[in-house]
Amino acid sequence: MQSWNGTVTLITGASGGIGAALAREMAKTGATLVLIARRDGLLTALRDEISKTRAQITMTSYPLDITNAPAVDRMIDDVVRRFNRIDVLINNAAYGIDSLFVDTPMAAEREIFETNLFASLYLMKKVLPIMERQGGGKIMNIGSVVGHRAMPLMSSYCATKSALKAYTESLRVEYAKKGVQVMYASPGHTQTEFLAHQKRFGVTHRRGVPTTPMTVDTCARLLVKALNKNRRDTILTGIGKLGIFVNRFFPSLLDRVLLSRV
């Protein structure tokens, strides 16, 4: 495993699921962890857990809402004051909406874009100049297979991940000569609380996901591997790669498959 000794690494959505697993995996590399999430109790528990096996790791946590720009400003200022740099940003925080498009209120559409997209954009706007000044850095935007091909009954979530992918592709080129690597990663179906925490409006009839979920530990290990190798666009699951292939060459076939799931 590559050593990230002292590398200042910010992870959003770190209190559970993929974010917490990423924190554990990055701790194994010796990274300095900056953990960000709204749930203070879970952040504290995660720090305690990691400290028991990785006592040498430097960690700090910020219980905040990433859509709160002044709170993000204070957090970034504090991190730079304490560590004098930011080497890695992993934009992971997100949630889903499981609803028909017409049943989803406009307020809910705006809210999901604030969390899943605009908060990540704001963090990148804050962090990119810092990385440029220090001569380099890495940003990994945690997207989704549905950022490559949208799915029915989750149009809002798909749109946020597709937009995040577009920004990633643009920024990758804008900052390539400045030493900053900007990456997009698509975990696919993972064993987290994501489905349980989705917001729902109206009556939906979507069937369960017909694949065995990847464990968060496996997901985190593959994401850190992609981060090490500067992989520009990573799709973690075979079914995800197959879906993107079919959508590219046989889009009407995939439409028919998806229609059977609604």
PDB file of C-alpha atoms in Angstrom:
ATOM      1  CA  MET A   1       0.000   0.000   0.000  1.00  0.00           C
ATOM      2  CA  GLN A   2       1.325   3.449  -0.942  1.00  0.00           C
ATOM      3  CA  SER A   3       2.317   5.639   1.993  1.00  0.00           C
ATOM      4  CA  TRP A   4       0.428   8.907   2.365  1.00  0.00           C
ATOM      5  CA  ASN A   5       2.317   9.864   5.535  1.00  0.00           C
ATOM      6  CA  GLY A   6       1.147  13.270   6.725  1.00  0.00           C
ATOM      7  CA  THR A   7      -0.896  13.922   3.580  1.00  0.00           C
ATOM      8  CA  VAL A   8      -3.723  16.241   4.650  1.00  0.00           C
ATOM      9  CA  THR A   9      -6.886  14.535   3.408  1.00  0.00           C
ATOM     10  CA  LEU A  10     -10.393  16.032   3.644  1.00  0.00           C
ATOM     11  CA  ILE A  11     -13.309  13.589   3.439  1.00  0.00           C
ATOM     12  CA  THR A  12     -16.919  14.776   3.405  1.00  0.00           C
ATOM     13  CA  GLY A  13     -19.785  12.543   4.468  1.00  0.00           C
ATOM     14  CA  ALA A  14     -17.289  10.824   6.773  1.00  0.00           C
ATOM     15  CA  SER A  15     -19.668   9.763   9.549  1.00  0.00           C
ATOM     16  CA  GLY A  16     -20.832   6.556   7.862  1.00  0.00           C
ATOM     17  CA  GLY A  17     -20.913   4.362   4.774  1.00  0.00           C
ATOM     18  CA  ILE A  18     -18.271   4.930   2.118  1.00  0.00           C
ATOM     19  CA  GLY A  19     -16.940   8.061   3.836  1.00  0.00           C
ATOM     20  CA  ALA A  20     -16.178   6.281   7.110  1.00  0.00           C
ATOM     21  CA  ALA A  21     -14.647   3.337   5.238  1.00  0.00           C
ATOM     22  CA  LEU A  22     -12.454   5.754   3.279  1.00  0.00           C
ATOM     23  CA  ALA A  23     -11.276   7.297   6.552  1.00  0.00           C
ATOM     24  CA  ARG A  24     -10.284   3.865   7.862  1.00  0.00           C
ATOM     25  CA  GLU A  25      -8.518   2.974   4.615  1.00  0.00           C
ATOM     26  CA  MET A  26      -6.635   6.281   4.393  1.00  0.00           C
ATOM     27  CA  ALA A  27      -5.609   5.892   8.043  1.00  0.00           C
ATOM     28  CA  LYS A  28      -3.744   2.722   7.032  1.00  0.00           C
ATOM     29  CA  THR A  29      -1.616   4.827   4.663  1.00  0.00           C
ATOM     30  CA  GLY A  30      -0.597   7.302   7.369  1.00  0.00           C
ATOM     31  CA  ALA A  31      -2.623  10.215   6.014  1.00  0.00           C
ATOM     32  CA  THR A  32      -3.600  13.140   8.217  1.00  0.00           C
ATOM     33  CA  LEU A  33      -7.395  12.957   8.308  1.00  0.00           C
ATOM     34  CA  VAL A  34      -9.863  15.831   8.268  1.00  0.00           C
ATOM     35  CA  LEU A  35     -13.306  14.285   8.692  1.00  0.00           C
ATOM     36  CA  ILE A  36     -16.410  16.293   7.815  1.00  0.00           C
ATOM     37  CA  ALA A  37     -20.058  15.393   8.400  1.00  0.00           C
ATOM     38  CA  ARG A  38     -23.162  16.651  10.185  1.00  0.00           C
ATOM     39  CA  ARG A  39     -23.392  13.837  12.758  1.00  0.00           C
ATOM     40  CA  ASP A  40     -20.952  14.815  15.505  1.00  0.00           C
ATOM     41  CA  GLY A  41     -21.481  11.692  17.617  1.00  0.00           C
ATOM     42  CA  LEU A  42     -20.663   9.355  14.746  1.00  0.00           C
ATOM     43  CA  LEU A  43     -17.592  11.407  13.807  1.00  0.00           C
ATOM     44  CA  THR A  44     -16.319  11.164  17.375  1.00  0.00           C
ATOM     45  CA  ALA A  45     -16.959   7.413  17.444  1.00  0.00           C
ATOM     46  CA  LEU A  46     -15.063   6.994  14.164  1.00  0.00           C
ATOM     47  CA  ARG A  47     -12.097   8.966  15.459  1.00  0.00           C
ATOM     48  CA  ASP A  48     -12.031   6.851  18.625  1.00  0.00           C
ATOM     49  CA  GLU A  49     -12.210   3.647  16.578  1.00  0.00           C
ATOM     50  CA  ILE A  50      -9.336   4.634  14.284  1.00  0.00           C
ATOM     51  CA  SER A  51      -7.212   5.881  17.198  1.00  0.00           C
ATOM     52  CA  LYS A  52      -7.341   2.469  18.865  1.00  0.00           C
ATOM     53  CA  THR A  53      -5.448   0.831  16.007  1.00  0.00           C
ATOM     54  CA  ARG A  54      -3.705   3.843  14.442  1.00  0.00           C
ATOM     55  CA  ALA A  55      -2.596   5.879  17.436  1.00  0.00           C
ATOM     56  CA  GLN A  56       0.038   7.693  15.368  1.00  0.00           C
ATOM     57  CA  ILE A  57      -2.546   9.146  12.970  1.00  0.00           C
ATOM     58  CA  THR A  58      -3.298  12.865  13.192  1.00  0.00           C
ATOM     59  CA  MET A  59      -7.047  13.424  12.948  1.00  0.00           C
ATOM     60  CA  THR A  60      -9.477  16.249  13.341  1.00  0.00           C
ATOM     61  CA  SER A  61     -13.190  16.450  12.640  1.00  0.00           C
ATOM     62  CA  TYR A  62     -15.670  19.194  11.824  1.00  0.00           C
ATOM     63  CA  PRO A  63     -19.363  18.562  12.500  1.00  0.00           C
ATOM     64  CA  LEU A  64     -20.939  20.868   9.940  1.00  0.00           C
ATOM     65  CA  ASP A  65     -23.405  21.076   7.088  1.00  0.00           C
ATOM     66  CA  ILE A  66     -21.389  21.388   3.878  1.00  0.00           C
ATOM     67  CA  THR A  67     -24.137  23.547   2.333  1.00  0.00           C
ATOM     68  CA  ASN A  68     -23.355  26.201   4.969  1.00  0.00           C
ATOM     69  CA  ALA A  69     -20.748  28.316   3.159  1.00  0.00           C
ATOM     70  CA  PRO A  70     -19.594  30.383   6.188  1.00  0.00           C
ATOM     71  CA  ALA A  71     -19.054  27.168   8.179  1.00  0.00           C
ATOM     72  CA  VAL A  72     -17.053  25.711   5.283  1.00  0.00           C
ATOM     73  CA  ASP A  73     -14.985  28.914   5.097  1.00  0.00           C
ATOM     74  CA  ARG A  74     -14.124  28.663   8.787  1.00  0.00           C
ATOM     75  CA  MET A  75     -13.257  24.985   8.452  1.00  0.00           C
ATOM     76  CA  ILE A  76     -10.921  25.521   5.480  1.00  0.00           C
ATOM     77  CA  ASP A  77      -9.228  28.462   7.221  1.00  0.00           C
ATOM     78  CA  ASP A  78      -8.716  26.352  10.341  1.00  0.00           C
ATOM     79  CA  VAL A  79      -7.296  23.400   8.399  1.00  0.00           C
ATOM     80  CA  VAL A  80      -4.811  25.646   6.562  1.00  0.00           C
ATOM     81  CA  ARG A  81      -3.855  27.375   9.825  1.00  0.00           C
ATOM     82  CA  ARG A  82      -3.196  24.026  11.510  1.00  0.00           C
ATOM     83  CA  PHE A  83      -1.552  22.078   8.689  1.00  0.00           C
ATOM     84  CA  ASN A  84      -0.482  24.770   6.207  1.00  0.00           C
ATOM     85  CA  ARG A  85      -1.747  22.726   3.252  1.00  0.00           C
ATOM     86  CA  ILE A  86      -4.513  20.537   1.810  1.00  0.00           C
ATOM     87  CA  ASP A  87      -3.314  17.616  -0.286  1.00  0.00           C
ATOM     88  CA  VAL A  88      -6.453  15.573  -0.972  1.00  0.00           C
ATOM     89  CA  LEU A  89     -10.166  16.400  -1.111  1.00  0.00           C
ATOM     90  CA  ILE A  90     -12.680  13.570  -1.397  1.00  0.00           C
ATOM     91  CA  ASN A  91     -16.165  14.916  -2.124  1.00  0.00           C
ATOM     92  CA  ASN A  92     -18.307  12.053  -0.873  1.00  0.00           C
ATOM     93  CA  ALA A  93     -21.350  13.538   0.893  1.00  0.00           C
ATOM     94  CA  ALA A  94     -24.610  12.913  -0.981  1.00  0.00           C
ATOM     95  CA  TYR A  95     -28.102  11.475  -0.658  1.00  0.00           C
ATOM     96  CA  GLY A  96     -30.792  10.208  -3.007  1.00  0.00           C
ATOM     97  CA  ILE A  97     -34.427  10.805  -3.905  1.00  0.00           C
ATOM     98  CA  ASP A  98     -36.612   7.837  -4.880  1.00  0.00           C
ATOM     99  CA  SER A  99     -39.631   9.364  -6.623  1.00  0.00           C
ATOM    100  CA  LEU A 100     -41.290  10.030  -9.919  1.00  0.00           C
ATOM    101  CA  PHE A 101     -40.078  13.300 -11.417  1.00  0.00           C
ATOM    102  CA  VAL A 102     -43.510  14.965 -11.268  1.00  0.00           C
ATOM    103  CA  ASP A 103     -43.950  13.971  -7.607  1.00  0.00           C
ATOM    104  CA  THR A 104     -40.673  15.574  -6.506  1.00  0.00           C
ATOM    105  CA  PRO A 105     -41.244  19.121  -5.186  1.00  0.00           C
ATOM    106  CA  MET A 106     -39.035  21.855  -6.610  1.00  0.00           C
ATOM    107  CA  ALA A 107     -37.799  22.587  -3.094  1.00  0.00           C
ATOM    108  CA  ALA A 108     -36.515  19.006  -2.881  1.00  0.00           C
ATOM    109  CA  GLU A 109     -34.844  19.353  -6.292  1.00  0.00           C
ATOM    110  CA  ARG A 110     -33.000  22.446  -5.094  1.00  0.00           C
ATOM    111  CA  GLU A 111     -32.018  20.831  -1.791  1.00  0.00           C
ATOM    112  CA  ILE A 112     -30.435  17.778  -3.393  1.00  0.00           C
ATOM    113  CA  PHE A 113     -28.468  19.960  -5.797  1.00  0.00           C
ATOM    114  CA  GLU A 114     -27.233  22.053  -2.859  1.00  0.00           C
ATOM    115  CA  THR A 115     -25.838  18.982  -1.073  1.00  0.00           C
ATOM    116  CA  ASN A 116     -24.790  16.693  -3.914  1.00  0.00           C
ATOM    117  CA  LEU A 117     -23.428  19.298  -6.331  1.00  0.00           C
ATOM    118  CA  PHE A 118     -23.100  22.888  -5.150  1.00  0.00           C
ATOM    119  CA  ALA A 119     -21.448  21.998  -1.836  1.00  0.00           C
ATOM    120  CA  SER A 120     -18.808  19.983  -3.708  1.00  0.00           C
ATOM    121  CA  LEU A 121     -18.288  22.836  -6.164  1.00  0.00           C
ATOM    122  CA  TYR A 122     -17.839  25.299  -3.317  1.00  0.00           C
ATOM    123  CA  LEU A 123     -15.284  23.068  -1.609  1.00  0.00           C
ATOM    124  CA  MET A 124     -13.354  22.748  -4.866  1.00  0.00           C
ATOM    125  CA  LYS A 125     -13.424  26.527  -5.351  1.00  0.00           C
ATOM    126  CA  LYS A 126     -11.909  26.884  -1.877  1.00  0.00           C
ATOM    127  CA  VAL A 127      -9.354  24.086  -2.188  1.00  0.00           C
ATOM    128  CA  LEU A 128      -8.115  24.389  -5.786  1.00  0.00           C
ATOM    129  CA  PRO A 129      -6.259  27.715  -5.255  1.00  0.00           C
ATOM    130  CA  ILE A 130      -4.583  26.221  -2.176  1.00  0.00           C
ATOM    131  CA  MET A 131      -3.466  23.160  -4.133  1.00  0.00           C
ATOM    132  CA  GLU A 132      -2.241  25.330  -6.996  1.00  0.00           C
ATOM    133  CA  ARG A 133      -0.159  27.503  -4.640  1.00  0.00           C
ATOM    134  CA  GLN A 134       1.439  24.490  -2.968  1.00  0.00           C
ATOM    135  CA  GLY A 135       2.267  22.891  -6.324  1.00  0.00           C
ATOM    136  CA  GLY A 136      -0.256  20.068  -6.483  1.00  0.00           C
ATOM    137  CA  GLY A 137      -2.990  17.980  -4.943  1.00  0.00           C
ATOM    138  CA  LYS A 138      -5.729  15.483  -5.680  1.00  0.00           C
ATOM    139  CA  ILE A 139      -9.501  15.777  -5.790  1.00  0.00           C
ATOM    140  CA  MET A 140     -11.723  12.724  -6.044  1.00  0.00           C
ATOM    141  CA  ASN A 141     -15.403  13.341  -6.667  1.00  0.00           C
ATOM    142  CA  ILE A 142     -17.470  10.339  -5.628  1.00  0.00           C
ATOM    143  CA  GLY A 143     -20.068  10.002  -8.328  1.00  0.00           C
ATOM    144  CA  SER A 144     -22.159   7.085  -9.483  1.00  0.00           C
ATOM    145  CA  VAL A 145     -22.762   4.787 -12.415  1.00  0.00           C
ATOM    146  CA  VAL A 146     -26.029   6.715 -12.833  1.00  0.00           C
ATOM    147  CA  GLY A 147     -23.910   9.791 -13.495  1.00  0.00           C
ATOM    148  CA  HIS A 148     -22.999   8.042 -16.762  1.00  0.00           C
ATOM    149  CA  ARG A 149     -26.540   6.809 -17.526  1.00  0.00           C
ATOM    150  CA  ALA A 150     -29.592   8.120 -15.701  1.00  0.00           C
ATOM    151  CA  MET A 151     -32.168   5.782 -14.187  1.00  0.00           C
ATOM    152  CA  PRO A 152     -35.943   6.111 -13.761  1.00  0.00           C
ATOM    153  CA  LEU A 153     -37.374   7.153 -10.380  1.00  0.00           C
ATOM    154  CA  MET A 154     -34.135   8.826  -9.336  1.00  0.00           C
ATOM    155  CA  SER A 155     -33.792  11.619 -11.888  1.00  0.00           C
ATOM    156  CA  SER A 156     -32.733  14.209  -9.298  1.00  0.00           C
ATOM    157  CA  TYR A 157     -29.865  12.126  -7.928  1.00  0.00           C
ATOM    158  CA  CYS A 158     -28.749  11.108 -11.427  1.00  0.00           C
ATOM    159  CA  ALA A 159     -28.703  14.730 -12.556  1.00  0.00           C
ATOM    160  CA  THR A 160     -26.505  15.807  -9.636  1.00  0.00           C
ATOM    161  CA  LYS A 161     -23.998  13.030 -10.329  1.00  0.00           C
ATOM    162  CA  SER A 162     -23.999  13.682 -14.071  1.00  0.00           C
ATOM    163  CA  ALA A 163     -23.342  17.375 -13.449  1.00  0.00           C
ATOM    164  CA  LEU A 164     -20.546  16.533 -11.006  1.00  0.00           C
ATOM    165  CA  LYS A 165     -18.989  14.328 -13.690  1.00  0.00           C
ATOM    166  CA  ALA A 166     -19.106  17.187 -16.201  1.00  0.00           C
ATOM    167  CA  TYR A 167     -17.404  19.577 -13.772  1.00  0.00           C
ATOM    168  CA  THR A 168     -14.787  16.920 -13.019  1.00  0.00           C
ATOM    169  CA  GLU A 169     -13.952  16.487 -16.700  1.00  0.00           C
ATOM    170  CA  SER A 170     -13.602  20.232 -17.206  1.00  0.00           C
ATOM    171  CA  LEU A 171     -11.497  20.823 -14.093  1.00  0.00           C
ATOM    172  CA  ARG A 172      -9.261  17.850 -14.862  1.00  0.00           C
ATOM    173  CA  VAL A 173      -8.032  19.649 -17.982  1.00  0.00           C
ATOM    174  CA  GLU A 174      -8.037  23.149 -16.465  1.00  0.00           C
ATOM    175  CA  TYR A 175      -5.717  22.067 -13.647  1.00  0.00           C
ATOM    176  CA  ALA A 176      -3.642  19.343 -15.334  1.00  0.00           C
ATOM    177  CA  LYS A 177      -0.684  21.693 -15.878  1.00  0.00           C
ATOM    178  CA  LYS A 178      -0.927  22.974 -12.310  1.00  0.00           C
ATOM    179  CA  GLY A 179      -0.203  19.643 -10.667  1.00  0.00           C
ATOM    180  CA  VAL A 180      -3.764  18.981  -9.509  1.00  0.00           C
ATOM    181  CA  GLN A 181      -5.373  15.652 -10.402  1.00  0.00           C
ATOM    182  CA  VAL A 182      -9.193  15.761 -10.547  1.00  0.00           C
ATOM    183  CA  MET A 183     -10.906  12.361 -10.634  1.00  0.00           C
ATOM    184  CA  TYR A 184     -14.409  10.892 -10.777  1.00  0.00           C
ATOM    185  CA  ALA A 185     -15.257   7.536  -9.211  1.00  0.00           C
ATOM    186  CA  SER A 186     -18.447   5.486  -9.542  1.00  0.00           C
ATOM    187  CA  PRO A 187     -18.885   2.973  -6.693  1.00  0.00           C
ATOM    188  CA  GLY A 188     -22.097   1.285  -7.846  1.00  0.00           C
ATOM    189  CA  HIS A 189     -24.343  -0.719  -5.501  1.00  0.00           C
ATOM    190  CA  THR A 190     -22.618  -0.656  -2.102  1.00  0.00           C
ATOM    191  CA  GLN A 191     -23.659  -1.959   1.311  1.00  0.00           C
ATOM    192  CA  THR A 192     -24.530   1.370   2.970  1.00  0.00           C
ATOM    193  CA  GLU A 193     -27.540   3.162   4.446  1.00  0.00           C
ATOM    194  CA  PHE A 194     -28.020   5.070   1.178  1.00  0.00           C
ATOM    195  CA  LEU A 195     -31.287   3.384   0.154  1.00  0.00           C
ATOM    196  CA  ALA A 196     -32.733   3.621   3.671  1.00  0.00           C
ATOM    197  CA  HIS A 197     -31.950   7.345   3.856  1.00  0.00           C
ATOM    198  CA  GLN A 198     -33.387   8.298   0.464  1.00  0.00           C
ATOM    199  CA  LYS A 199     -36.147  10.877   0.448  1.00  0.00           C
ATOM    200  CA  ARG A 200     -39.412   9.684  -1.056  1.00  0.00           C
ATOM    201  CA  PHE A 201     -42.375  11.576  -2.463  1.00  0.00           C
ATOM    202  CA  GLY A 202     -45.613  10.137  -3.797  1.00  0.00           C
ATOM    203  CA  VAL A 203     -45.890   6.414  -4.497  1.00  0.00           C
ATOM    204  CA  THR A 204     -42.967   4.626  -6.132  1.00  0.00           C
ATOM    205  CA  HIS A 205     -42.862   1.108  -7.477  1.00  0.00           C
ATOM    206  CA  ARG A 206     -39.171   0.579  -8.167  1.00  0.00           C
ATOM    207  CA  ARG A 207     -38.020  -2.931  -7.466  1.00  0.00           C
ATOM    208  CA  GLY A 208     -34.957  -3.689  -5.378  1.00  0.00           C
ATOM    209  CA  VAL A 209     -31.470  -3.473  -6.863  1.00  0.00           C
ATOM    210  CA  PRO A 210     -30.898  -6.889  -8.523  1.00  0.00           C
ATOM    211  CA  THR A 211     -27.207  -7.189  -7.630  1.00  0.00           C
ATOM    212  CA  THR A 212     -25.230  -8.220  -4.574  1.00  0.00           C
ATOM    213  CA  PRO A 213     -23.880  -5.050  -2.950  1.00  0.00           C
ATOM    214  CA  MET A 214     -20.168  -4.420  -2.605  1.00  0.00           C
ATOM    215  CA  THR A 215     -18.962  -4.023   0.989  1.00  0.00           C
ATOM    216  CA  VAL A 216     -17.892  -0.536   2.030  1.00  0.00           C
ATOM    217  CA  ASP A 217     -14.432  -1.850   2.907  1.00  0.00           C
ATOM    218  CA  THR A 218     -13.924  -3.243  -0.595  1.00  0.00           C
ATOM    219  CA  CYS A 219     -15.292  -0.029  -2.078  1.00  0.00           C
ATOM    220  CA  ALA A 220     -12.914   2.125  -0.009  1.00  0.00           C
ATOM    221  CA  ARG A 221      -9.919  -0.059  -0.864  1.00  0.00           C
ATOM    222  CA  LEU A 222     -10.659   0.266  -4.597  1.00  0.00           C
ATOM    223  CA  LEU A 223     -11.202   4.022  -4.305  1.00  0.00           C
ATOM    224  CA  VAL A 224      -7.864   4.535  -2.547  1.00  0.00           C
ATOM    225  CA  LYS A 225      -6.203   2.388  -5.215  1.00  0.00           C
ATOM    226  CA  ALA A 226      -7.737   4.626  -7.899  1.00  0.00           C
ATOM    227  CA  LEU A 227      -6.547   7.689  -5.987  1.00  0.00           C
ATOM    228  CA  ASN A 228      -3.019   6.277  -5.856  1.00  0.00           C
ATOM    229  CA  LYS A 229      -3.013   5.637  -9.597  1.00  0.00           C
ATOM    230  CA  ASN A 230      -4.657   8.970 -10.559  1.00  0.00           C
ATOM    231  CA  ARG A 231      -7.397   7.163 -12.450  1.00  0.00           C
ATOM    232  CA  ARG A 232      -9.430   9.809 -14.196  1.00  0.00           C
ATOM    233  CA  ASP A 233     -12.750   7.931 -14.274  1.00  0.00           C
ATOM    234  CA  THR A 234     -13.176   4.776 -12.208  1.00  0.00           C
ATOM    235  CA  ILE A 235     -16.126   2.376 -12.346  1.00  0.00           C
ATOM    236  CA  LEU A 236     -15.829  -0.102  -9.505  1.00  0.00           C
ATOM    237  CA  THR A 237     -18.340  -2.815 -10.426  1.00  0.00           C
ATOM    238  CA  GLY A 238     -18.607  -5.187 -13.355  1.00  0.00           C
ATOM    239  CA  ILE A 239     -22.352  -4.598 -13.673  1.00  0.00           C
ATOM    240  CA  GLY A 240     -21.673  -0.864 -13.814  1.00  0.00           C
ATOM    241  CA  LYS A 241     -19.154  -1.279 -16.620  1.00  0.00           C
ATOM    242  CA  LEU A 242     -21.586  -3.540 -18.476  1.00  0.00           C
ATOM    243  CA  GLY A 243     -24.428  -1.039 -18.116  1.00  0.00           C
ATOM    244  CA  ILE A 244     -22.308   1.809 -19.468  1.00  0.00           C
ATOM    245  CA  PHE A 245     -21.142  -0.368 -22.381  1.00  0.00           C
ATOM    246  CA  VAL A 246     -24.710  -1.377 -23.261  1.00  0.00           C
ATOM    247  CA  ASN A 247     -25.890   2.227 -22.988  1.00  0.00           C
ATOM    248  CA  ARG A 248     -23.163   3.362 -25.368  1.00  0.00           C
ATOM    249  CA  PHE A 249     -23.724   0.772 -28.076  1.00  0.00           C
ATOM    250  CA  PHE A 250     -27.284  -0.491 -27.469  1.00  0.00           C
ATOM    251  CA  PRO A 251     -29.135   2.347 -25.704  1.00  0.00           C
ATOM    252  CA  SER A 252     -32.628   1.205 -26.695  1.00  0.00           C
ATOM    253  CA  LEU A 253     -31.924  -2.232 -25.222  1.00  0.00           C
ATOM    254  CA  LEU A 254     -30.993  -0.670 -21.897  1.00  0.00           C
ATOM    255  CA  ASP A 255     -34.158   1.432 -22.019  1.00  0.00           C
ATOM    256  CA  ARG A 256     -36.209  -1.755 -22.309  1.00  0.00           C
ATOM    257  CA  VAL A 257     -34.342  -3.359 -19.404  1.00  0.00           C
ATOM    258  CA  LEU A 258     -34.921  -0.297 -17.224  1.00  0.00           C
ATOM    259  CA  LEU A 259     -38.593  -0.152 -18.205  1.00  0.00           C
ATOM    260  CA  SER A 260     -39.029  -3.613 -16.712  1.00  0.00           C
ATOM    261  CA  ARG A 261     -37.724  -2.309 -13.370  1.00  0.00           C
ATOM    262  CA  VAL A 262     -40.333   0.473 -13.036  1.00  0.00           C
TER     263      VAL A 262
END
